[in-house]
Amino acid sequence: MRPQETLLAANAAAHQTPQRRPRSAQAEPSDQTNTATPVATKGILPMDTEAFSQLSGQIMSVMNTVIDGKEDSVRLALTVLLAGGHLLLEDVPGVGKTLLAKTLAKTVDCTVNRIQFTPDLLPSDITGVSIYNQSSQSFEFRPGAIFANIVIGDEINRASAKTQSALLESMAEHQVSVDGTTYNLSEPFMVIATQNPIEMEGTYPLPEAQRDRFMARISMGYPDTSAELAMLETHQSVSPLDSVRPVATDDQVAAMIETVAGVHVSPAVRSYTVALGQATRNNPHLRLGASPRALLQLLRASKAAAALAGRGFVLPDDIRNLAHPVLAHRLLVERSAASQGITADSVIEDMLATVPVPGAVAPITSVPQSVKDSR
């Protein structure tokens, strides 16, 4: 038995009766009443290594048939889903942000709601509202669009700060509080938001608290020549998205998330993660460094990346590879530093080059100890 199989088997034995957050009733059309009373669900056990690898490969394969030339973005989107996080897609218009979000949602047989964020969108449109029922002479709760497994928030920065804040509780705690009553959201639960960072007119910048709740940010970028030519051919008459069929159920995704939670993290890797976070807080070019939540999500994303790579343990390289997408959107650069061309990504690059990696006797720019020993 391979090491990762042994680890996952041990983890399964230790979780014979895992607790899964109960599902609330799903969001109904606006002309129907729904009390969103939580009901119990069966426990979810971790998935074995072979099944995990096969299912994750199928999801990425389907997504890559729709999103041409963006394998890294597809893999990162799946990483965030399996880590139990939320995803921010930030780039110029027309590069496939919404298409990526919709494709990921369609590969899973689960409930999906899309919210088109506009200036007149109200918080109650997202969370739900209590309506008085004349026949029963009582208030009944009608769930908002947030009551789904995957919620796609398109152009999130076009809604007011008040409306944006309606997502804070749901993203952090997987629950919604309305009129003094708390309603649990369905599991798995993921928010995928898109925004255009270039256009400023009619937009409201995401506050730091909101950005910190997104596990990772993806900037799609323009496709290369071959991918763009393939896109022009495959998207001529019918969108490939129309032919996408689910390859995983919500319970299977929940089992994959449980599997990721069992991936081993050594004390050395945890210490390395903390050292990176402290480096951002002590950097003179930053006025806001990485929060403890950021480090926790960096570790969770790294566990998902390790599982996707077929490993039952996290390597320092997993942390390093995810540092940019997980940390950059949370860091605030000092104005004086920004005027000199310093960005959050350049700060992270310097940090990765100077913070010693576990197992090395010097910063990463030096010759690794393993290479020295082989000479």
mmCIF file of C-alpha atoms in Angstrom:
data_model
loop_
_atom_site.group_PDB
_atom_site.id
_atom_site.type_symbol
_atom_site.label_atom_id
_atom_site.label_comp_id
_atom_site.label_asym_id
_atom_site.label_seq_id
_atom_site.Cartn_x
_atom_site.Cartn_y
_atom_site.Cartn_z
ATOM 1 C CA MET A 1 0.000 0.000 0.000
ATOM 2 C CA ARG A 2 1.352 3.411 -0.972
ATOM 3 C CA PRO A 3 1.964 6.074 1.749
ATOM 4 C CA GLN A 4 -0.949 8.249 0.685
ATOM 5 C CA GLU A 5 -3.305 5.232 0.651
ATOM 6 C CA THR A 6 -2.195 4.310 4.156
ATOM 7 C CA LEU A 7 -2.808 7.864 5.315
ATOM 8 C CA LEU A 8 -6.269 8.068 3.778
ATOM 9 C CA ALA A 9 -7.232 4.652 5.148
ATOM 10 C CA ALA A 10 -6.180 5.733 8.622
ATOM 11 C CA ASN A 11 -8.090 8.942 8.238
ATOM 12 C CA ALA A 12 -11.214 7.051 7.186
ATOM 13 C CA ALA A 13 -10.962 4.823 10.260
ATOM 14 C CA ALA A 14 -10.712 7.865 12.483
ATOM 15 C CA HIS A 15 -13.827 9.375 10.916
ATOM 16 C CA GLN A 16 -16.357 6.559 11.069
ATOM 17 C CA THR A 17 -19.064 9.039 12.057
ATOM 18 C CA PRO A 18 -17.980 12.388 10.651
ATOM 19 C CA GLN A 19 -20.251 15.345 11.192
ATOM 20 C CA ARG A 20 -21.446 17.172 8.136
ATOM 21 C CA ARG A 21 -23.321 20.434 8.340
ATOM 22 C CA PRO A 22 -27.034 19.734 7.728
ATOM 23 C CA ARG A 23 -28.459 20.955 4.489
ATOM 24 C CA SER A 24 -31.133 23.569 4.415
ATOM 25 C CA ALA A 25 -33.916 23.409 1.881
ATOM 26 C CA GLN A 26 -32.860 24.600 -1.539
ATOM 27 C CA ALA A 27 -33.800 27.993 -2.955
ATOM 28 C CA GLU A 28 -37.147 27.916 -4.711
ATOM 29 C CA PRO A 29 -38.534 30.123 -7.503
ATOM 30 C CA SER A 30 -39.733 33.502 -6.301
ATOM 31 C CA ASP A 31 -43.426 32.549 -6.549
ATOM 32 C CA GLN A 32 -43.094 29.693 -4.064
ATOM 33 C CA THR A 33 -42.742 29.722 -0.307
ATOM 34 C CA ASN A 34 -39.846 27.971 1.382
ATOM 35 C CA THR A 35 -39.225 27.826 5.107
ATOM 36 C CA ALA A 36 -35.635 26.578 4.676
ATOM 37 C CA THR A 37 -35.878 24.203 7.606
ATOM 38 C CA PRO A 38 -32.582 22.313 7.980
ATOM 39 C CA VAL A 39 -32.777 18.531 7.638
ATOM 40 C CA ALA A 40 -30.248 15.906 8.633
ATOM 41 C CA THR A 41 -28.072 14.223 6.029
ATOM 42 C CA LYS A 42 -25.929 11.136 6.026
ATOM 43 C CA GLY A 43 -22.291 11.338 7.040
ATOM 44 C CA ILE A 44 -19.664 11.748 4.353
ATOM 45 C CA LEU A 45 -16.548 9.567 4.458
ATOM 46 C CA PRO A 46 -13.265 10.351 2.698
ATOM 47 C CA MET A 47 -12.738 8.963 -0.796
ATOM 48 C CA ASP A 48 -9.998 6.444 -1.548
ATOM 49 C CA THR A 49 -6.950 7.593 -3.499
ATOM 50 C CA GLU A 50 -7.797 5.894 -6.795
ATOM 51 C CA ALA A 51 -11.374 7.187 -6.881
ATOM 52 C CA PHE A 52 -10.207 10.679 -5.939
ATOM 53 C CA SER A 53 -7.637 10.741 -8.727
ATOM 54 C CA GLN A 54 -10.069 9.397 -11.318
ATOM 55 C CA LEU A 55 -12.892 11.786 -10.461
ATOM 56 C CA SER A 56 -10.694 14.890 -10.229
ATOM 57 C CA GLY A 57 -9.144 13.976 -13.572
ATOM 58 C CA GLN A 58 -12.582 13.682 -15.154
ATOM 59 C CA ILE A 59 -13.642 17.091 -13.840
ATOM 60 C CA MET A 60 -10.521 18.801 -15.178
ATOM 61 C CA SER A 61 -10.786 16.979 -18.502
ATOM 62 C CA VAL A 62 -14.344 18.196 -19.035
ATOM 63 C CA MET A 63 -13.443 21.751 -18.050
ATOM 64 C CA ASN A 64 -10.455 21.800 -20.399
ATOM 65 C CA THR A 65 -12.712 20.936 -23.338
ATOM 66 C CA VAL A 66 -14.549 24.216 -22.740
ATOM 67 C CA ILE A 67 -11.740 26.482 -21.516
ATOM 68 C CA ASP A 68 -9.020 26.388 -24.169
ATOM 69 C CA GLY A 69 -5.398 26.776 -23.077
ATOM 70 C CA LYS A 70 -6.093 27.548 -19.412
ATOM 71 C CA GLU A 71 -5.139 24.296 -17.705
ATOM 72 C CA ASP A 72 -3.520 26.100 -14.759
ATOM 73 C CA SER A 73 -6.648 28.190 -14.125
ATOM 74 C CA VAL A 74 -8.844 25.092 -14.357
ATOM 75 C CA ARG A 75 -6.646 23.208 -11.886
ATOM 76 C CA LEU A 76 -6.598 26.129 -9.462
ATOM 77 C CA ALA A 77 -10.387 26.501 -9.634
ATOM 78 C CA LEU A 78 -10.804 22.820 -8.759
ATOM 79 C CA THR A 79 -8.195 23.181 -6.010
ATOM 80 C CA VAL A 80 -10.259 25.915 -4.363
ATOM 81 C CA LEU A 81 -13.451 23.853 -4.624
ATOM 82 C CA LEU A 82 -11.830 20.803 -3.012
ATOM 83 C CA ALA A 83 -10.265 22.976 -0.307
ATOM 84 C CA GLY A 84 -13.717 24.248 0.643
ATOM 85 C CA GLY A 85 -12.917 27.835 -0.335
ATOM 86 C CA HIS A 86 -14.315 30.622 -2.496
ATOM 87 C CA LEU A 87 -12.872 31.899 -5.759
ATOM 88 C CA LEU A 88 -12.428 35.419 -7.148
ATOM 89 C CA LEU A 89 -11.979 35.678 -10.928
ATOM 90 C CA GLU A 90 -10.503 39.082 -11.679
ATOM 91 C CA ASP A 91 -9.523 40.185 -15.171
ATOM 92 C CA VAL A 92 -10.468 42.339 -18.137
ATOM 93 C CA PRO A 93 -13.763 41.648 -19.948
ATOM 94 C CA GLY A 94 -14.038 38.829 -22.438
ATOM 95 C CA VAL A 95 -11.293 36.442 -21.282
ATOM 96 C CA GLY A 96 -13.602 33.711 -19.951
ATOM 97 C CA LYS A 97 -14.159 34.488 -16.268
ATOM 98 C CA THR A 98 -17.868 33.720 -16.252
ATOM 99 C CA LEU A 99 -17.362 30.781 -18.613
ATOM 100 C CA LEU A 100 -14.876 29.213 -16.190
ATOM 101 C CA ALA A 101 -17.284 29.693 -13.286
ATOM 102 C CA LYS A 102 -20.235 28.197 -15.185
ATOM 103 C CA THR A 103 -18.161 25.278 -16.466
ATOM 104 C CA LEU A 104 -16.980 24.308 -12.981
ATOM 105 C CA ALA A 105 -20.554 24.545 -11.715
ATOM 106 C CA LYS A 106 -21.904 22.330 -14.522
ATOM 107 C CA THR A 107 -19.419 19.523 -13.880
ATOM 108 C CA VAL A 108 -21.019 18.913 -10.477
ATOM 109 C CA ASP A 109 -24.598 17.658 -10.148
ATOM 110 C CA CYS A 110 -25.664 20.182 -7.539
ATOM 111 C CA THR A 111 -27.761 23.310 -7.099
ATOM 112 C CA VAL A 112 -26.360 26.397 -8.821
ATOM 113 C CA ASN A 113 -27.565 29.994 -8.598
ATOM 114 C CA ARG A 114 -26.242 32.961 -10.525
ATOM 115 C CA ILE A 115 -26.460 36.494 -9.159
ATOM 116 C CA GLN A 116 -25.983 39.390 -11.554
ATOM 117 C CA PHE A 117 -24.678 42.120 -9.266
ATOM 118 C CA THR A 118 -26.128 45.538 -10.100
ATOM 119 C CA PRO A 119 -26.323 48.835 -8.185
ATOM 120 C CA ASP A 120 -30.000 48.232 -7.318
ATOM 121 C CA LEU A 121 -29.449 44.706 -5.949
ATOM 122 C CA LEU A 122 -30.563 44.453 -2.309
ATOM 123 C CA PRO A 123 -29.033 42.369 0.506
ATOM 124 C CA SER A 124 -32.363 40.550 0.882
ATOM 125 C CA ASP A 125 -32.107 39.417 -2.750
ATOM 126 C CA ILE A 126 -29.037 37.457 -1.687
ATOM 127 C CA THR A 127 -29.851 36.252 1.821
ATOM 128 C CA GLY A 128 -33.635 35.974 1.624
ATOM 129 C CA VAL A 129 -36.523 37.694 3.352
ATOM 130 C CA SER A 130 -39.308 36.901 5.816
ATOM 131 C CA ILE A 131 -42.756 37.443 4.290
ATOM 132 C CA TYR A 132 -46.038 37.552 6.190
ATOM 133 C CA ASN A 133 -48.440 34.783 5.155
ATOM 134 C CA GLN A 134 -52.028 35.944 5.461
ATOM 135 C CA SER A 135 -53.501 32.439 5.552
ATOM 136 C CA SER A 136 -51.247 31.130 8.319
ATOM 137 C CA GLN A 137 -50.920 34.545 9.979
ATOM 138 C CA SER A 138 -47.196 34.033 10.430
ATOM 139 C CA PHE A 139 -43.918 35.029 8.813
ATOM 140 C CA GLU A 140 -42.331 32.579 6.404
ATOM 141 C CA PHE A 141 -38.771 32.706 5.145
ATOM 142 C CA ARG A 142 -38.108 32.823 1.420
ATOM 143 C CA PRO A 143 -34.489 31.891 0.711
ATOM 144 C CA GLY A 144 -32.383 34.187 -1.421
ATOM 145 C CA ALA A 145 -29.999 33.264 -4.197
ATOM 146 C CA ILE A 146 -27.249 32.335 -1.737
ATOM 147 C CA PHE A 147 -29.072 29.065 -0.966
ATOM 148 C CA ALA A 148 -27.263 26.807 -3.438
ATOM 149 C CA ASN A 149 -24.181 24.617 -3.524
ATOM 150 C CA ILE A 150 -22.383 26.856 -6.013
ATOM 151 C CA VAL A 151 -23.216 30.558 -6.260
ATOM 152 C CA ILE A 152 -21.862 32.539 -9.206
ATOM 153 C CA GLY A 153 -21.645 36.265 -8.467
ATOM 154 C CA ASP A 154 -21.120 38.032 -11.777
ATOM 155 C CA GLU A 155 -19.565 41.531 -11.698
ATOM 156 C CA ILE A 156 -19.587 41.550 -7.903
ATOM 157 C CA ASN A 157 -18.061 45.027 -7.687
ATOM 158 C CA ARG A 158 -21.097 46.596 -9.393
ATOM 159 C CA ALA A 159 -23.211 46.172 -6.256
ATOM 160 C CA SER A 160 -23.057 48.585 -3.340
ATOM 161 C CA ALA A 161 -20.877 47.882 -0.323
ATOM 162 C CA LYS A 162 -24.031 47.195 1.706
ATOM 163 C CA THR A 163 -25.100 44.472 -0.709
ATOM 164 C CA GLN A 164 -21.598 43.026 -0.938
ATOM 165 C CA SER A 165 -21.525 42.699 2.841
ATOM 166 C CA ALA A 166 -24.510 40.334 2.668
ATOM 167 C CA LEU A 167 -22.028 37.678 1.552
ATOM 168 C CA LEU A 168 -19.702 38.008 4.543
ATOM 169 C CA GLU A 169 -21.478 35.670 6.958
ATOM 170 C CA SER A 170 -22.342 33.070 4.332
ATOM 171 C CA MET A 171 -18.789 32.892 2.982
ATOM 172 C CA ALA A 172 -17.139 32.675 6.393
ATOM 173 C CA GLU A 173 -19.610 30.506 8.313
ATOM 174 C CA HIS A 174 -21.767 28.796 5.651
ATOM 175 C CA GLN A 175 -24.903 30.212 7.217
ATOM 176 C CA VAL A 176 -27.294 33.141 6.865
ATOM 177 C CA SER A 177 -28.971 35.104 9.666
ATOM 178 C CA VAL A 178 -32.258 36.830 8.834
ATOM 179 C CA ASP A 179 -34.579 38.442 11.388
ATOM 180 C CA GLY A 180 -32.830 36.732 14.275
ATOM 181 C CA THR A 181 -32.975 33.245 12.757
ATOM 182 C CA THR A 182 -29.938 31.395 11.422
ATOM 183 C CA TYR A 183 -30.215 29.123 8.390
ATOM 184 C CA ASN A 184 -27.479 26.679 7.429
ATOM 185 C CA LEU A 185 -26.404 26.576 3.806
ATOM 186 C CA SER A 186 -26.031 23.468 1.668
ATOM 187 C CA GLU A 187 -22.742 21.576 1.648
ATOM 188 C CA PRO A 188 -20.546 21.741 -0.302
ATOM 189 C CA PHE A 189 -20.851 25.515 -0.625
ATOM 190 C CA MET A 190 -18.760 27.734 -2.871
ATOM 191 C CA VAL A 191 -18.995 31.326 -4.078
ATOM 192 C CA ILE A 192 -17.352 32.116 -7.421
ATOM 193 C CA ALA A 193 -17.270 35.852 -8.082
ATOM 194 C CA THR A 194 -16.078 37.759 -11.135
ATOM 195 C CA GLN A 195 -15.022 41.362 -11.456
ATOM 196 C CA ASN A 196 -13.298 43.720 -13.867
ATOM 197 C CA PRO A 197 -10.390 45.519 -12.145
ATOM 198 C CA ILE A 198 -9.947 48.056 -14.944
ATOM 199 C CA GLU A 199 -13.336 49.737 -15.172
ATOM 200 C CA MET A 200 -13.975 52.133 -12.278
ATOM 201 C CA GLU A 201 -17.186 53.920 -13.310
ATOM 202 C CA GLY A 202 -20.254 52.497 -11.591
ATOM 203 C CA THR A 203 -18.268 50.062 -9.477
ATOM 204 C CA TYR A 204 -17.617 49.666 -5.753
ATOM 205 C CA PRO A 205 -14.211 48.242 -4.745
ATOM 206 C CA LEU A 206 -14.396 45.133 -2.607
ATOM 207 C CA PRO A 207 -13.531 45.921 1.029
ATOM 208 C CA GLU A 208 -10.598 44.136 2.617
ATOM 209 C CA ALA A 209 -12.885 41.943 4.750
ATOM 210 C CA GLN A 210 -14.646 40.733 1.609
ATOM 211 C CA ARG A 211 -11.438 40.046 -0.318
ATOM 212 C CA ASP A 212 -10.022 38.130 2.629
ATOM 213 C CA ARG A 213 -12.887 35.645 2.422
ATOM 214 C CA PHE A 214 -11.896 34.552 -1.066
ATOM 215 C CA MET A 215 -9.411 31.710 -0.812
ATOM 216 C CA ALA A 216 -7.754 32.531 -4.125
ATOM 217 C CA ARG A 217 -7.837 34.974 -6.995
ATOM 218 C CA ILE A 218 -7.361 33.935 -10.608
ATOM 219 C CA SER A 219 -6.376 36.327 -13.371
ATOM 220 C CA MET A 220 -7.237 34.487 -16.568
ATOM 221 C CA GLY A 221 -5.101 36.507 -18.975
ATOM 222 C CA TYR A 222 -5.359 36.395 -22.738
ATOM 223 C CA PRO A 223 -5.037 32.969 -24.408
ATOM 224 C CA ASP A 224 -2.019 32.162 -26.525
ATOM 225 C CA THR A 225 -2.282 31.939 -30.311
ATOM 226 C CA SER A 226 -3.056 28.218 -30.516
ATOM 227 C CA ALA A 227 -5.696 28.404 -27.775
ATOM 228 C CA GLU A 228 -7.333 31.419 -29.389
ATOM 229 C CA LEU A 229 -7.442 29.665 -32.768
ATOM 230 C CA ALA A 230 -8.997 26.602 -31.110
ATOM 231 C CA MET A 231 -11.557 28.819 -29.408
ATOM 232 C CA LEU A 232 -12.560 30.426 -32.712
ATOM 233 C CA GLU A 233 -13.136 26.968 -34.156
ATOM 234 C CA THR A 234 -14.996 25.298 -31.278
ATOM 235 C CA HIS A 235 -17.174 28.263 -30.280
ATOM 236 C CA GLN A 236 -18.460 29.182 -33.759
ATOM 237 C CA SER A 237 -22.019 27.856 -33.730
ATOM 238 C CA VAL A 238 -22.636 26.104 -30.415
ATOM 239 C CA SER A 239 -20.852 26.730 -27.138
ATOM 240 C CA PRO A 240 -19.034 23.653 -25.762
ATOM 241 C CA LEU A 241 -20.618 24.540 -22.417
ATOM 242 C CA ASP A 242 -23.990 23.353 -23.748
ATOM 243 C CA SER A 243 -22.710 19.788 -24.043
ATOM 244 C CA VAL A 244 -21.186 19.625 -20.552
ATOM 245 C CA ARG A 245 -22.799 17.028 -18.310
ATOM 246 C CA PRO A 246 -22.130 16.525 -14.589
ATOM 247 C CA VAL A 247 -19.401 14.021 -13.788
ATOM 248 C CA ALA A 248 -19.665 14.218 -9.983
ATOM 249 C CA THR A 249 -22.455 14.515 -7.443
ATOM 250 C CA ASP A 250 -22.509 16.929 -4.537
ATOM 251 C CA ASP A 251 -21.925 14.034 -2.135
ATOM 252 C CA GLN A 252 -18.893 12.919 -4.142
ATOM 253 C CA VAL A 253 -17.449 16.426 -3.987
ATOM 254 C CA ALA A 254 -18.127 16.480 -0.239
ATOM 255 C CA ALA A 255 -16.228 13.185 0.055
ATOM 256 C CA MET A 256 -13.325 14.666 -1.909
ATOM 257 C CA ILE A 257 -13.279 17.646 0.460
ATOM 258 C CA GLU A 258 -13.142 15.226 3.409
ATOM 259 C CA THR A 259 -10.231 13.458 1.715
ATOM 260 C CA VAL A 260 -8.346 16.736 1.314
ATOM 261 C CA ALA A 261 -8.887 17.494 4.998
ATOM 262 C CA GLY A 262 -6.983 14.301 5.838
ATOM 263 C CA VAL A 263 -3.834 15.249 3.925
ATOM 264 C CA HIS A 264 -0.848 15.395 6.287
ATOM 265 C CA VAL A 265 0.972 18.654 7.031
ATOM 266 C CA SER A 266 4.307 18.406 8.826
ATOM 267 C CA PRO A 267 5.312 20.851 11.583
ATOM 268 C CA ALA A 268 8.085 22.160 9.320
ATOM 269 C CA VAL A 269 5.599 23.069 6.577
ATOM 270 C CA ARG A 270 3.313 24.750 9.102
ATOM 271 C CA SER A 271 6.247 26.773 10.424
ATOM 272 C CA TYR A 272 7.175 27.759 6.871
ATOM 273 C CA THR A 273 3.616 28.968 6.255
ATOM 274 C CA VAL A 274 3.692 31.104 9.403
ATOM 275 C CA ALA A 275 7.096 32.518 8.437
ATOM 276 C CA LEU A 276 5.712 33.622 5.070
ATOM 277 C CA GLY A 277 2.763 35.299 6.754
ATOM 278 C CA GLN A 278 4.970 37.136 9.229
ATOM 279 C CA ALA A 279 7.208 38.263 6.379
ATOM 280 C CA THR A 280 4.249 40.049 4.781
ATOM 281 C CA ARG A 281 3.329 41.780 8.046
ATOM 282 C CA ASN A 282 6.886 43.008 8.597
ATOM 283 C CA ASN A 283 7.435 44.179 5.025
ATOM 284 C CA PRO A 284 7.871 47.990 4.871
ATOM 285 C CA HIS A 285 6.235 48.122 1.428
ATOM 286 C CA LEU A 286 2.927 46.753 2.736
ATOM 287 C CA ARG A 287 0.361 48.488 4.896
ATOM 288 C CA LEU A 288 -1.671 45.295 5.256
ATOM 289 C CA GLY A 289 -0.126 41.831 5.347
ATOM 290 C CA ALA A 290 -1.590 38.336 5.320
ATOM 291 C CA SER A 291 -4.182 37.599 7.999
ATOM 292 C CA PRO A 292 -4.307 34.372 10.033
ATOM 293 C CA ARG A 293 -7.278 33.401 7.858
ATOM 294 C CA ALA A 294 -5.066 33.833 4.791
ATOM 295 C CA LEU A 295 -2.469 31.415 6.177
ATOM 296 C CA LEU A 296 -5.140 28.887 7.086
ATOM 297 C CA GLN A 297 -6.564 29.047 3.584
ATOM 298 C CA LEU A 298 -3.092 28.816 2.056
ATOM 299 C CA LEU A 299 -2.556 25.589 3.980
ATOM 300 C CA ARG A 300 -5.966 24.206 2.997
ATOM 301 C CA ALA A 301 -5.377 25.018 -0.667
ATOM 302 C CA SER A 302 -1.960 23.349 -0.467
ATOM 303 C CA LYS A 303 -3.564 20.202 0.934
ATOM 304 C CA ALA A 304 -5.948 20.136 -2.027
ATOM 305 C CA ALA A 305 -3.049 20.651 -4.435
ATOM 306 C CA ALA A 306 -1.177 17.765 -2.825
ATOM 307 C CA ALA A 307 -4.215 15.493 -3.124
ATOM 308 C CA LEU A 308 -4.630 16.415 -6.802
ATOM 309 C CA ALA A 309 -0.970 15.500 -7.292
ATOM 310 C CA GLY A 310 -1.624 12.064 -5.777
ATOM 311 C CA ARG A 311 0.137 12.765 -2.490
ATOM 312 C CA GLY A 312 -1.104 12.370 1.055
ATOM 313 C CA PHE A 313 1.239 15.049 2.381
ATOM 314 C CA VAL A 314 2.024 18.703 1.674
ATOM 315 C CA LEU A 315 5.398 19.803 0.310
ATOM 316 C CA PRO A 316 6.892 23.298 0.665
ATOM 317 C CA ASP A 317 6.515 23.604 -3.110
ATOM 318 C CA ASP A 318 2.729 23.345 -2.706
ATOM 319 C CA ILE A 319 2.853 26.375 -0.415
ATOM 320 C CA ARG A 320 5.138 28.278 -2.768
ATOM 321 C CA ASN A 321 3.093 27.527 -5.886
ATOM 322 C CA LEU A 322 -0.086 28.826 -4.260
ATOM 323 C CA ALA A 323 1.381 31.860 -2.490
ATOM 324 C CA HIS A 324 0.567 34.254 -5.336
ATOM 325 C CA PRO A 325 -3.079 33.294 -5.998
ATOM 326 C CA VAL A 326 -3.907 32.918 -2.298
ATOM 327 C CA LEU A 327 -2.079 35.923 -0.817
ATOM 328 C CA ALA A 328 -1.698 38.637 -3.473
ATOM 329 C CA HIS A 329 -5.303 39.905 -3.467
ATOM 330 C CA ARG A 330 -5.198 40.344 0.324
ATOM 331 C CA LEU A 331 -2.061 42.485 0.500
ATOM 332 C CA LEU A 332 -2.222 46.285 0.399
ATOM 333 C CA VAL A 333 0.857 48.054 -0.940
ATOM 334 C CA GLU A 334 1.906 51.409 0.510
ATOM 335 C CA ARG A 335 1.222 54.303 -1.853
ATOM 336 C CA SER A 336 4.874 55.329 -1.823
ATOM 337 C CA ALA A 337 5.902 51.801 -2.791
ATOM 338 C CA ALA A 338 3.230 51.555 -5.474
ATOM 339 C CA SER A 339 4.544 54.759 -7.050
ATOM 340 C CA GLN A 340 7.889 52.972 -7.447
ATOM 341 C CA GLY A 341 6.262 50.087 -9.310
ATOM 342 C CA ILE A 342 6.183 47.698 -6.365
ATOM 343 C CA THR A 343 3.208 45.330 -6.438
ATOM 344 C CA ALA A 344 1.826 42.654 -4.147
ATOM 345 C CA ASP A 345 3.129 39.987 -6.513
ATOM 346 C CA SER A 346 6.647 41.430 -6.500
ATOM 347 C CA VAL A 347 6.605 41.518 -2.701
ATOM 348 C CA ILE A 348 5.560 37.855 -2.609
ATOM 349 C CA GLU A 349 8.294 36.974 -5.102
ATOM 350 C CA ASP A 350 10.931 38.613 -2.888
ATOM 351 C CA MET A 351 9.469 36.918 0.172
ATOM 352 C CA LEU A 352 9.651 33.471 -1.441
ATOM 353 C CA ALA A 353 13.278 34.145 -2.344
ATOM 354 C CA THR A 354 14.337 35.173 1.163
ATOM 355 C CA VAL A 355 12.318 33.063 3.622
ATOM 356 C CA PRO A 356 14.243 29.800 4.217
ATOM 357 C CA VAL A 357 12.518 26.693 2.912
ATOM 358 C CA PRO A 358 12.265 23.655 5.241
ATOM 359 C CA GLY A 359 15.151 21.307 4.568
ATOM 360 C CA ALA A 360 17.413 24.041 3.160
ATOM 361 C CA VAL A 361 20.258 25.693 5.061
ATOM 362 C CA ALA A 362 19.880 29.007 3.241
ATOM 363 C CA PRO A 363 17.269 31.003 1.297
ATOM 364 C CA ILE A 364 15.979 29.473 -1.910
ATOM 365 C CA THR A 365 18.411 31.526 -3.988
ATOM 366 C CA SER A 366 21.273 29.426 -2.593
ATOM 367 C CA VAL A 367 22.280 25.923 -3.668
ATOM 368 C CA PRO A 368 19.998 23.373 -1.944
ATOM 369 C CA GLN A 369 21.644 21.139 0.651
ATOM 370 C CA SER A 370 20.691 18.022 -1.322
ATOM 371 C CA VAL A 371 22.685 19.295 -4.289
ATOM 372 C CA LYS A 372 25.686 20.042 -2.082
ATOM 373 C CA ASP A 373 25.585 16.526 -0.628
ATOM 374 C CA SER A 374 25.577 14.965 -4.086
ATOM 375 C CA ARG A 375 28.769 16.729 -5.134
#
